[in-house]
Tab-separated table of C-alpha atoms and ligand atoms in Angstrom:
chain	number	residue	atom	x	y	z
A	1	MET	CA	-29.465	32.790	2.036
A	2	ALA	CA	-28.456	29.164	1.062
A	3	GLU	CA	-24.904	28.345	0.684
A	4	LYS	CA	-24.156	27.148	-2.982
A	5	VAL	CA	-21.965	23.847	-2.449
A	6	SER	CA	-21.178	20.816	-4.839
A	7	ILE	CA	-22.193	17.817	-3.253
A	8	LEU	CA	-24.510	16.856	-0.190
A	9	ILE	CA	-24.632	13.330	1.258
A	10	LYS	CA	-27.314	12.749	3.498
A	11	ASN	CA	-29.365	9.806	5.193
A	12	GLY	CA	-26.130	8.326	6.089
A	13	LEU	CA	-24.517	6.574	9.260
A	14	VAL	CA	-21.625	8.702	9.068
A	15	VAL	CA	-18.399	7.438	10.485
A	16	THR	CA	-16.170	10.538	10.753
A	17	MET	CA	-12.923	8.715	12.406
A	18	ASP	CA	-12.391	12.295	14.081
A	19	ASN	CA	-10.352	12.665	17.269
A	20	LYS	CA	-13.682	11.670	19.239
A	21	ARG	CA	-14.406	8.966	16.811
A	22	ARG	CA	-17.965	10.344	16.576
A	23	VAL	CA	-20.561	8.401	14.687
A	24	PHE	CA	-23.581	10.286	13.299
A	25	GLU	CA	-26.687	8.129	12.688
A	26	GLU	CA	-28.891	10.118	10.173
A	27	GLY	CA	-25.914	12.133	9.294
A	28	TYR	CA	-24.738	14.342	6.331
A	29	VAL	CA	-21.488	15.352	4.533
A	30	VAL	CA	-21.422	18.733	2.868
A	31	ILE	CA	-18.961	18.984	0.202
A	32	ASP	CA	-17.630	21.962	-1.816
A	33	GLU	CA	-15.091	21.705	-4.523
A	34	ASP	CA	-12.457	19.573	-2.961
A	35	ARG	CA	-13.076	20.171	0.379
A	36	ILE	CA	-15.436	18.762	3.217
A	37	VAL	CA	-17.450	21.928	4.384
A	38	GLU	CA	-19.697	20.337	7.375
A	39	VAL	CA	-20.171	16.892	8.926
A	40	GLY	CA	-23.269	16.728	11.131
A	41	LYS	CA	-26.222	14.969	12.258
A	42	GLY	CA	-29.931	15.388	10.942
A	43	ASP	CA	-30.795	17.348	8.096
A	44	PRO	CA	-28.983	20.489	7.236
A	45	GLY	CA	-32.407	21.576	5.715
A	46	SER	CA	-32.165	24.895	3.542
A	47	LYS	CA	-28.717	25.806	4.834
A	48	TYR	CA	-27.153	24.499	1.596
A	49	VAL	CA	-28.127	24.182	-1.906
A	50	ALA	CA	-26.186	21.243	-3.608
A	51	GLU	CA	-25.530	20.803	-7.290
A	52	GLU	CA	-25.711	17.172	-6.640
A	53	VAL	CA	-27.425	15.559	-3.571
A	54	ILE	CA	-26.512	12.053	-2.736
A	55	ASP	CA	-29.021	9.960	-0.701
A	56	ALA	CA	-26.782	7.352	1.180
A	57	GLU	CA	-30.008	5.357	2.055
A	58	HIS	CA	-28.616	4.622	5.548
A	59	GLY	CA	-25.394	3.136	4.158
A	60	VAL	CA	-22.195	3.979	5.867
A	61	VAL	CA	-20.201	7.088	5.083
A	62	MET	CA	-16.649	7.126	6.078
A	63	PRO	CA	-13.470	8.324	4.867
A	64	GLY	CA	-11.807	6.719	1.950
A	65	PHE	CA	-9.367	3.926	3.132
A	66	LEU	CA	-5.769	4.431	2.563
A	67	CYS	CA	-3.158	1.491	1.958
A	68	ALA	CA	0.165	1.879	3.594
A	69	HIS	CA	2.013	-0.388	1.091
A	70	THR	CA	1.328	-2.065	-2.317
A	71	HIS	CA	3.016	-3.254	-5.498
A	72	PHE	CA	0.766	-2.818	-8.343
A	73	TYR	CA	2.930	-5.159	-10.389
A	74	GLY	CA	1.983	-7.936	-8.116
A	75	ALA	CA	-1.580	-8.244	-9.543
A	76	LEU	CA	-0.050	-9.061	-12.951
A	77	LEU	CA	1.195	-12.713	-11.526
A	78	ARG	CA	-2.151	-13.545	-10.171
A	79	ALA	CA	-2.660	-17.257	-10.903
A	80	SER	CA	0.001	-17.282	-13.360
A	81	PRO	CA	0.994	-20.496	-14.932
A	82	TRP	CA	4.770	-19.753	-14.153
A	83	PHE	CA	3.773	-21.107	-10.465
A	84	ALA	CA	3.646	-24.688	-12.420
A	85	LYS	CA	6.674	-24.268	-14.126
A	86	ILE	CA	9.229	-23.858	-11.156
A	87	HIS	CA	10.511	-25.646	-8.123
A	88	PRO	CA	8.228	-24.434	-5.444
A	89	PRO	CA	10.106	-21.901	-3.564
A	90	THR	CA	10.601	-22.894	0.019
A	91	ASP	CA	11.670	-19.874	1.483
A	92	PHE	CA	11.483	-15.914	1.304
A	93	MET	CA	14.768	-15.612	-0.450
A	94	GLN	CA	13.638	-18.312	-3.111
A	95	ASN	CA	10.271	-16.603	-3.419
A	96	LEU	CA	12.034	-13.437	-4.691
A	97	GLN	CA	14.850	-15.630	-6.911
A	98	ARG	CA	12.239	-17.825	-8.483
A	99	ILE	CA	9.222	-15.498	-8.835
A	100	TRP	CA	9.688	-11.767	-8.305
A	101	TRP	CA	12.962	-11.247	-9.524
A	102	ALA	CA	12.447	-13.484	-12.641
A	103	LEU	CA	9.406	-11.473	-13.265
A	104	ASP	CA	10.489	-8.036	-12.390
A	105	VAL	CA	13.760	-8.030	-15.102
A	106	LEU	CA	10.956	-8.714	-17.671
A	107	LEU	CA	8.856	-5.808	-16.795
A	108	THR	CA	8.175	-3.183	-19.566
A	109	TYR	CA	6.607	0.414	-19.559
A	110	GLU	CA	3.538	-1.181	-20.916
A	111	ASP	CA	3.506	-3.736	-18.026
A	112	ALA	CA	3.813	-0.777	-15.537
A	113	TYR	CA	0.975	1.181	-17.008
A	114	ALA	CA	-1.416	-1.577	-17.065
A	115	ALA	CA	-0.490	-3.023	-13.489
A	116	ALA	CA	-1.358	0.574	-12.329
A	117	LEU	CA	-4.604	0.705	-14.194
A	118	ILE	CA	-6.094	-2.612	-13.056
A	119	GLY	CA	-4.763	-2.009	-9.434
A	120	SER	CA	-6.327	1.530	-9.311
A	121	ILE	CA	-9.726	0.234	-10.455
A	122	ASP	CA	-9.469	-2.433	-7.771
A	123	PHE	CA	-8.563	0.202	-5.360
A	124	ALA	CA	-11.483	2.432	-6.054
A	125	ARG	CA	-14.155	-0.013	-6.689
A	126	THR	CA	-13.320	-1.486	-2.987
A	127	GLY	CA	-13.125	1.953	-1.271
A	128	THR	CA	-9.286	2.555	-1.215
A	129	THR	CA	-8.690	6.218	-2.321
A	130	MET	CA	-5.094	6.614	-1.478
A	131	PHE	CA	-1.967	4.223	-1.610
A	132	PHE	CA	1.846	3.781	-1.599
A	133	ASP	CA	3.041	1.639	-4.327
A	134	ASN	CA	6.466	1.027	-5.511
A	135	ILE	CA	7.734	-0.820	-8.663
A	136	SER	CA	10.574	-3.041	-9.259
A	137	SER	CA	11.494	-2.930	-13.076
A	138	PRO	CA	15.147	-2.930	-13.482
A	139	ASN	CA	14.920	-2.830	-17.428
A	140	ALA	CA	12.523	0.154	-17.205
A	141	ILE	CA	13.577	2.601	-14.936
A	142	GLU	CA	13.677	6.341	-16.135
A	143	GLY	CA	10.298	7.470	-16.560
A	144	VAL	CA	8.138	4.582	-15.487
A	145	LEU	CA	6.342	6.296	-12.849
A	146	ASP	CA	4.971	8.834	-15.476
A	147	HIS	CA	3.402	5.584	-17.181
A	148	MET	CA	1.767	4.701	-13.747
A	149	GLU	CA	0.978	8.373	-12.992
A	150	LYS	CA	-1.102	8.261	-16.123
A	151	ALA	CA	-2.950	5.236	-15.154
A	152	VAL	CA	-3.743	6.411	-11.511
A	153	ASN	CA	-5.026	9.779	-13.160
A	154	GLU	CA	-7.335	7.921	-15.617
A	155	VAL	CA	-9.072	6.072	-12.637
A	156	GLY	CA	-9.090	9.322	-10.266
A	157	ILE	CA	-7.628	8.121	-7.059
A	158	ARG	CA	-4.866	9.817	-5.040
A	159	GLY	CA	-1.404	7.913	-4.318
A	160	ILE	CA	2.220	7.946	-3.973
A	161	LEU	CA	4.490	6.135	-6.431
A	162	SER	CA	7.983	5.096	-6.051
A	163	PHE	CA	10.744	2.950	-7.683
A	164	GLU	CA	12.248	0.201	-5.633
A	165	ALA	CA	15.839	0.933	-5.581
A	166	THR	CA	17.978	-1.962	-5.310
A	167	GLN	CA	21.782	-2.744	-5.489
A	168	ARG	CA	21.408	-6.682	-5.950
A	169	ARG	CA	23.035	-6.201	-9.197
A	170	SER	CA	25.201	-2.942	-9.133
A	171	LEU	CA	25.232	0.081	-7.163
A	172	GLU	CA	24.909	2.075	-10.441
A	173	GLU	CA	21.517	0.225	-10.878
A	174	GLY	CA	20.453	1.383	-7.321
A	175	ILE	CA	21.508	5.023	-8.012
A	176	ARG	CA	19.236	4.929	-11.171
A	177	GLY	CA	16.025	3.953	-9.072
A	178	VAL	CA	16.901	6.520	-6.377
A	179	ARG	CA	17.249	9.132	-9.204
A	180	GLU	CA	13.876	8.079	-10.876
A	181	ASN	CA	12.492	8.713	-7.442
A	182	GLU	CA	13.799	12.105	-7.226
A	183	ARG	CA	12.934	13.173	-10.495
A	184	PHE	CA	9.205	12.175	-9.946
A	185	ILE	CA	9.309	14.064	-6.466
A	186	LYS	CA	10.727	17.172	-8.427
A	187	LYS	CA	7.862	16.910	-10.978
A	188	ASN	CA	5.023	16.283	-8.614
A	189	ASN	CA	5.316	17.116	-4.875
A	190	SER	CA	5.333	20.750	-4.977
A	191	ASP	CA	2.242	20.870	-7.392
A	192	PRO	CA	-0.947	20.810	-5.696
A	193	SER	CA	-2.953	20.068	-8.570
A	194	LYS	CA	-1.412	16.481	-8.481
A	195	LEU	CA	-3.030	13.889	-6.854
A	196	VAL	CA	-0.157	11.601	-7.153
A	197	LYS	CA	3.097	12.299	-5.220
A	198	GLY	CA	6.537	10.770	-5.135
A	199	ALA	CA	8.718	8.974	-2.334
A	200	ILE	CA	11.903	7.363	-2.170
A	201	TYR	CA	11.811	3.479	-1.862
A	202	LEU	CA	14.730	1.140	-1.189
A	203	HIS	CA	13.961	-2.563	-1.694
A	204	ALA	CA	15.577	-4.248	1.722
A	205	SER	CA	18.609	-3.451	3.803
A	206	PHE	CA	20.180	-7.142	2.283
A	207	THR	CA	20.138	-5.349	-1.070
A	208	VAL	CA	21.355	-1.858	-0.133
A	209	SER	CA	24.790	-0.581	0.925
A	210	ASP	CA	25.169	2.302	3.356
A	211	ASP	CA	26.121	4.674	0.740
A	212	LEU	CA	22.578	4.221	-1.027
A	213	PHE	CA	21.042	4.465	2.134
A	214	ILE	CA	22.491	7.926	2.955
A	215	MET	CA	21.913	9.117	-0.653
A	216	ALA	CA	18.481	8.033	-0.090
A	217	LYS	CA	18.052	9.989	3.075
A	218	ASP	CA	19.725	13.207	1.897
A	219	ILE	CA	17.342	13.370	-1.178
A	220	ALA	CA	14.433	12.670	1.287
A	221	LYS	CA	15.420	15.400	3.208
A	222	LYS	CA	15.961	17.873	0.591
A	223	TYR	CA	12.508	17.571	-0.922
A	224	ASN	CA	10.776	16.702	2.494
A	225	ALA	CA	9.865	13.316	0.881
A	226	LEU	CA	8.802	10.026	2.362
A	227	LEU	CA	11.123	7.050	2.564
A	228	SER	CA	10.137	3.325	2.642
A	229	ILE	CA	11.996	0.121	2.901
A	230	HIS	CA	10.976	-3.470	3.260
A	231	ALA	CA	12.475	-4.385	6.599
A	232	GLU	CA	13.139	-8.001	8.206
A	233	GLU	CA	10.407	-9.573	5.928
A	234	GLY	CA	12.685	-12.563	5.665
A	235	LEU	CA	15.364	-14.216	7.617
A	236	VAL	CA	17.927	-13.444	4.632
A	237	ASP	CA	17.649	-9.691	5.626
A	238	VAL	CA	18.477	-10.438	9.115
A	239	PHE	CA	21.342	-12.843	8.322
A	240	HIS	CA	23.136	-10.732	5.784
A	241	ASN	CA	23.115	-7.468	8.000
A	242	ILE	CA	24.579	-9.514	10.970
A	243	GLU	CA	27.051	-11.400	8.743
A	244	ARG	CA	28.332	-8.142	7.076
A	245	TYR	CA	27.472	-5.254	9.834
A	246	GLY	CA	27.473	-7.137	13.107
A	247	VAL	CA	24.204	-5.788	13.757
A	248	ARG	CA	20.457	-6.536	12.580
A	249	PRO	CA	18.720	-4.213	9.764
A	250	ILE	CA	16.866	-2.023	12.265
A	251	GLU	CA	20.015	-1.572	14.289
A	252	ARG	CA	21.924	-0.669	11.252
A	253	MET	CA	19.508	1.479	9.869
A	254	GLU	CA	19.514	3.338	13.343
A	255	LYS	CA	23.264	3.386	13.268
A	256	ILE	CA	23.471	5.342	9.943
A	257	GLY	CA	20.918	7.746	10.875
A	258	PHE	CA	18.341	6.490	8.210
A	259	LEU	CA	15.170	6.218	10.719
A	260	GLY	CA	12.900	9.042	11.629
A	261	PRO	CA	9.252	9.888	11.458
A	262	ASP	CA	9.614	10.269	7.524
A	263	VAL	CA	10.364	6.482	7.399
A	264	ILE	CA	7.753	3.710	6.689
A	265	LEU	CA	8.954	0.280	7.680
A	266	VAL	CA	7.204	-2.602	5.681
A	267	HIS	CA	6.674	-5.928	7.393
A	268	VAL	CA	8.986	-5.777	10.410
A	269	VAL	CA	8.491	-9.414	11.193
A	270	GLN	CA	11.554	-10.619	12.296
A	271	ALA	CA	12.178	-7.550	14.731
A	272	THR	CA	13.596	-8.011	18.320
A	273	ASP	CA	12.078	-6.229	21.137
A	274	ASP	CA	15.258	-4.171	21.361
A	275	GLU	CA	14.440	-2.995	17.616
A	276	LEU	CA	10.906	-2.349	18.483
A	277	GLU	CA	12.101	0.052	20.868
A	278	ILE	CA	14.387	1.555	18.125
A	279	ILE	CA	11.470	2.165	15.798
A	280	LYS	CA	9.493	3.625	18.879
A	281	ARG	CA	12.075	6.139	19.714
A	282	THR	CA	12.995	7.019	16.052
A	283	GLY	CA	9.197	7.818	15.355
A	284	ALA	CA	9.226	5.706	12.273
A	285	HIS	CA	6.174	3.585	10.999
A	286	VAL	CA	5.329	0.174	10.088
A	287	ALA	CA	3.216	-1.114	7.217
A	288	HIS	CA	1.562	-4.357	7.955
A	289	ASN	CA	0.557	-6.683	5.467
A	290	ALA	CA	-1.014	-9.781	7.120
A	291	MET	CA	-2.395	-11.627	4.074
A	292	SER	CA	1.223	-11.121	2.230
A	293	ASN	CA	2.932	-12.532	5.203
A	294	MET	CA	0.797	-15.475	5.266
A	295	LEU	CA	1.099	-16.145	1.472
A	296	ASN	CA	4.928	-16.119	1.717
A	297	ALA	CA	4.871	-18.094	5.031
A	298	VAL	CA	7.390	-15.417	6.589
A	299	GLY	CA	5.983	-15.230	9.804
A	300	VAL	CA	3.550	-12.733	12.164
A	301	PRO	CA	4.998	-9.468	13.158
A	302	LYS	CA	4.344	-8.101	16.717
A	303	VAL	CA	1.645	-5.756	15.787
A	304	PRO	CA	-0.377	-5.582	18.982
A	305	LYS	CA	2.816	-5.057	20.907
A	306	MET	CA	3.942	-2.096	18.449
A	307	MET	CA	0.704	-0.469	19.122
A	308	LYS	CA	0.706	-0.948	22.932
A	309	MET	CA	4.310	0.352	22.562
A	310	GLY	CA	2.696	3.517	20.781
A	311	ILE	CA	4.244	2.755	17.633
A	312	ASN	CA	1.999	3.867	14.473
A	313	VAL	CA	0.868	0.884	12.343
A	314	GLY	CA	-0.994	0.877	8.991
A	315	ILE	CA	-2.417	-1.852	6.999
A	316	GLY	CA	-1.016	-2.409	3.647
A	317	ASN	CA	-1.419	-5.305	0.943
A	318	ASP	CA	2.267	-5.685	-0.615
A	319	GLY	CA	0.465	-6.097	-3.982
A	320	TYR	CA	-1.547	-9.068	-2.940
A	321	ILE	CA	-5.430	-8.753	-2.403
A	322	PHE	CA	-6.651	-5.332	-3.166
A	323	ASP	CA	-9.666	-5.122	-1.149
A	324	VAL	CA	-9.293	-3.483	2.091
A	325	PHE	CA	-11.890	-5.294	3.820
A	326	GLU	CA	-10.173	-8.616	3.504
A	327	ASN	CA	-6.901	-7.016	4.495
A	328	MET	CA	-8.575	-5.715	7.713
A	329	ARG	CA	-10.426	-8.989	8.602
A	330	THR	CA	-6.867	-10.593	8.362
A	331	THR	CA	-5.305	-8.379	10.378
A	332	TYR	CA	-8.226	-8.720	12.969
A	333	LEU	CA	-7.916	-12.349	12.925
A	334	ILE	CA	-4.190	-13.534	12.663
A	335	HIS	CA	-2.897	-11.802	15.787
A	336	LYS	CA	-5.964	-13.493	17.861
A	337	VAL	CA	-4.727	-16.801	16.812
A	338	TRP	CA	-0.867	-15.936	16.958
A	339	ASN	CA	-1.155	-14.757	20.489
A	340	LEU	CA	-4.146	-17.093	21.571
A	341	ASP	CA	-5.883	-13.998	22.659
A	342	PRO	CA	-9.456	-12.848	21.313
A	343	ARG	CA	-8.791	-9.504	22.917
A	344	ILE	CA	-5.945	-8.570	21.041
A	345	LEU	CA	-7.252	-6.047	18.524
A	346	THR	CA	-10.810	-4.274	18.639
A	347	PRO	CA	-12.668	-3.700	15.233
A	348	LEU	CA	-12.072	0.074	15.865
A	349	GLU	CA	-8.257	-0.327	16.170
A	350	VAL	CA	-8.313	-2.209	12.856
A	351	VAL	CA	-10.187	0.460	11.151
A	352	GLU	CA	-7.865	3.111	12.409
A	353	MET	CA	-4.874	1.222	10.789
A	354	ALA	CA	-6.600	1.520	7.200
A	355	THR	CA	-7.700	5.173	7.597
A	356	VAL	CA	-6.113	7.608	10.177
A	357	ASN	CA	-3.043	5.640	10.999
A	358	VAL	CA	-2.264	5.290	7.338
A	359	ALA	CA	-2.950	9.127	6.889
A	360	LYS	CA	-0.160	10.059	9.992
A	361	MET	CA	2.271	7.905	8.209
A	362	PHE	CA	2.090	9.671	4.932
A	363	HIS	CA	2.141	12.886	6.676
A	364	VAL	CA	-1.365	14.116	5.234
A	365	ASP	CA	-3.334	13.628	8.289
A	366	ASN	CA	-4.079	17.314	8.261
A	367	ILE	CA	-5.982	16.687	5.038
A	368	LEU	CA	-7.099	13.078	4.905
A	369	GLY	CA	-8.021	9.999	6.964
A	370	SER	CA	-11.313	11.380	8.788
A	371	LEU	CA	-14.285	13.232	7.598
A	372	GLU	CA	-13.887	16.856	9.103
A	373	PRO	CA	-14.491	20.435	7.746
A	374	GLY	CA	-11.689	21.688	5.955
A	375	LYS	CA	-10.230	18.326	4.964
A	376	LYS	CA	-9.906	17.046	1.582
A	377	ALA	CA	-13.215	15.411	0.324
A	378	ASP	CA	-12.329	11.456	-0.136
A	379	VAL	CA	-15.220	10.088	1.064
A	380	ILE	CA	-16.794	6.402	0.244
A	381	ILE	CA	-20.375	5.320	0.893
A	382	ILE	CA	-20.773	1.361	1.711
A	383	LYS	CA	-24.384	-0.453	1.259
A	384	PRO	CA	-23.921	-3.793	2.606
A	385	GLU	CA	-26.418	-6.096	0.754
A	386	LEU	CA	-27.391	-8.162	3.608
A	387	PRO	CA	-26.006	-7.373	6.883
A	388	PRO	CA	-27.344	-10.168	9.602
A	389	THR	CA	-27.563	-7.627	12.293
A	390	PRO	CA	-28.429	-3.804	12.691
A	391	VAL	CA	-25.884	-1.459	11.318
A	392	ASN	CA	-25.721	1.508	13.624
A	393	ALA	CA	-23.404	3.799	15.612
A	394	GLU	CA	-22.686	0.921	18.200
A	395	THR	CA	-22.260	-1.732	15.763
A	396	VAL	CA	-20.551	-0.086	12.680
A	397	TYR	CA	-16.922	-1.059	13.327
A	398	GLY	CA	-17.933	-4.545	14.161
A	399	HIS	CA	-19.694	-4.830	10.796
A	400	ILE	CA	-16.838	-2.897	8.783
A	401	VAL	CA	-14.477	-5.400	10.088
A	402	ASN	CA	-16.426	-8.492	10.255
A	403	THR	CA	-19.452	-8.135	7.752
A	404	PHE	CA	-18.721	-5.803	4.718
A	405	ASN	CA	-16.457	-6.499	1.645
A	406	GLY	CA	-15.297	-4.481	-1.208
A	407	ARG	CA	-18.316	-5.200	-3.455
A	408	ASP	CA	-20.602	-3.333	-0.801
A	409	VAL	CA	-18.781	-0.046	-1.559
A	410	ASP	CA	-21.432	1.840	-3.590
A	411	THR	CA	-19.919	5.349	-4.049
A	412	VAL	CA	-16.417	6.859	-4.151
A	413	ILE	CA	-15.251	10.584	-4.029
A	414	VAL	CA	-11.773	11.469	-4.268
A	415	ASN	CA	-10.727	15.126	-3.901
A	416	GLY	CA	-14.345	16.048	-4.381
A	417	ARG	CA	-14.852	14.256	-7.720
A	418	ILE	CA	-17.516	11.246	-7.873
A	419	ILE	CA	-15.473	8.588	-9.441
A	420	MET	CA	-17.715	5.691	-8.506
A	421	LYS	CA	-21.708	5.813	-8.141
A	422	ASP	CA	-24.052	2.899	-7.892
A	423	LYS	CA	-20.838	0.563	-8.083
A	424	LYS	CA	-19.964	1.784	-11.256
A	425	ILE	CA	-16.571	3.467	-12.123
A	426	LEU	CA	-17.370	6.714	-13.900
A	427	THR	CA	-13.995	7.743	-14.999
A	428	LEU	CA	-13.193	5.068	-17.483
A	429	ASP	CA	-14.642	1.737	-19.059
A	430	VAL	CA	-13.670	-0.910	-16.714
A	431	GLU	CA	-14.601	-3.586	-19.183
A	432	LYS	CA	-12.220	-2.295	-21.921
A	433	ALA	CA	-9.541	-1.631	-19.338
A	434	LYS	CA	-9.754	-5.229	-18.004
A	435	GLU	CA	-9.566	-6.498	-21.686
A	436	TYR	CA	-6.498	-4.319	-22.582
A	437	VAL	CA	-4.706	-5.373	-19.185
A	438	HIS	CA	-5.434	-9.201	-19.883
A	439	LYS	CA	-3.870	-8.824	-23.340
A	440	VAL	CA	-0.494	-7.184	-21.604
A	441	VAL	CA	-0.771	-10.130	-18.994
A	442	GLU	CA	-0.963	-12.754	-21.674
A	443	LYS	CA	2.450	-11.122	-23.492
A	444	LEU	CA	4.165	-10.743	-19.990
A	445	TRP	CA	3.246	-14.564	-19.194
A	446	ASP	CA	4.544	-15.701	-22.897
A	447	ARG	CA	7.947	-13.909	-21.985
A	448	LEU	CA	8.124	-15.293	-18.753
A	449	ILE	CA	7.560	-18.832	-19.819
A	450	SER	CA	9.866	-18.706	-22.685
A	451	LYS	CA	12.572	-16.423	-21.238
A	452	GLY	CA	12.143	-16.244	-17.384
A	453	GLU	CA	14.969	-17.512	-15.487
A	454	TYR	CA	15.897	-17.720	-11.601
A	455	GLN	CA	17.574	-14.618	-10.661
A	456	LEU	CA	20.288	-16.228	-8.421
A	457	ASP	CA	22.945	-13.555	-8.602
A	458	VAL	CA	21.218	-11.293	-6.255
A	459	LEU	CA	23.675	-9.428	-3.891
A	460	GLU	CA	26.128	-6.981	-5.417
A	461	LEU	CA	27.387	-6.237	-1.627
A	462	VAL	CA	28.435	-9.940	-0.633
A	463	ARG	CA	27.756	-13.122	-2.468
A	464	PRO	CA	27.812	-15.413	0.140
A	465	LYS	CA	27.607	-18.920	-0.915
A	466	TRP	CA	24.806	-20.408	1.317
A	467	ILE	CA	22.353	-18.018	-0.852
A	468	TYR	CA	23.208	-19.770	-4.350
A	469	GLU	CA	21.339	-22.741	-5.402
A	470	MET	CA	23.351	-24.562	-7.991
A	471	LYS	CA	20.188	-25.925	-9.533
A	472	PRO	CA	18.755	-25.688	-13.033
A	473	SER	CA	16.446	-22.763	-13.374
A	474	ARG	CA	13.398	-24.797	-14.491
A	475	LYS	CA	11.542	-27.957	-13.606
B	501	LIG	ZN1	6.335	-4.985	-0.531
């Protein structure tokens, strides 16, 4: 007798990303409820009766992508007139002082909701089905993650939400940030019906004292939650730690017992080889954000070296470009030119960095990241419009990295639920959502232009004179 199932995807080039990295030409995927039942080659024939049969039309069927690091609110500043009103930042620290910290103090609960809505739509339509976001909104802390969760649920993707705890003004504010994370973790992490979970986020080691580090680590341990932090994105992080603690940021984090397999270090641009050894030894992971590193002109991390050493590296977008294909392509290219070595990363390695590696760093590799029986049904179908060469088992990774883009994603399934089909999001009215978000952004930009100020007073811990700029706030 035929087994009743929810969804049968057939006629696909199935890229499993399983341990053997098997690819099935003319393959199929069987889904029942929220789980994958079978993945195979050919036609399952009369073995299953599916409520919904999806013809992949020889498109690529693969696991949904996972984004190792993002900030939804980053999308709210895209092409903003604010950039023309300020002295152009000349380095990473000024980027924070003049752009991101000028913005984040003005963020409201509505901004957080709108950002999560447009960001989740952008992720869904381009094939990313899980992400790790953190928000900095110092004047909208308590409860902000609930507003964002509502938006993510309206779109229907999976994710991790966190508040970026920082001590740049006071320890008290840092503690409130960590507590918001704890509240959200308690509410969501042990509830299996929740697609959105919590984690602990700390801004960076130059805005966090040992006390806050230890408090964050203790809470994460208590709830078995992930920890993440921006690490050595800019030189200010390195200088501050050496000046105040006599060690570099990653050395300091190891010394206070912060690092471990539960920690995701974001960027790691400035790390020494000794610090890479520490990352390897402690089992911490690295989230690599190539396009953001280029935008902010902070440098290029030693990603190929990390991977050779056995450090787990995944691709994030840092709130910049949400299309994973653009991020994969940039990752593929930047290390070649930086190392003057065209062999340095393969297309398969880059696809791993946006699927299985991120699943591993999120500690969900038992249920996500690949198409295998028993795993959660987060599946996408890509139908590329005009590939210049045949797409088959031999060429598919090369096409994913060199040819496809987010607009080629046709179907998106999350937890067994079809949230996009024929390139149309089914869960909400995208046009209406866009109009709403644009209205919210206009209000935010008005506030930024009328009230926005550089945030110079940034380090509660030490206030080194060299960090201040005694300049007026505006042009
Ligand atoms: Zn970031």
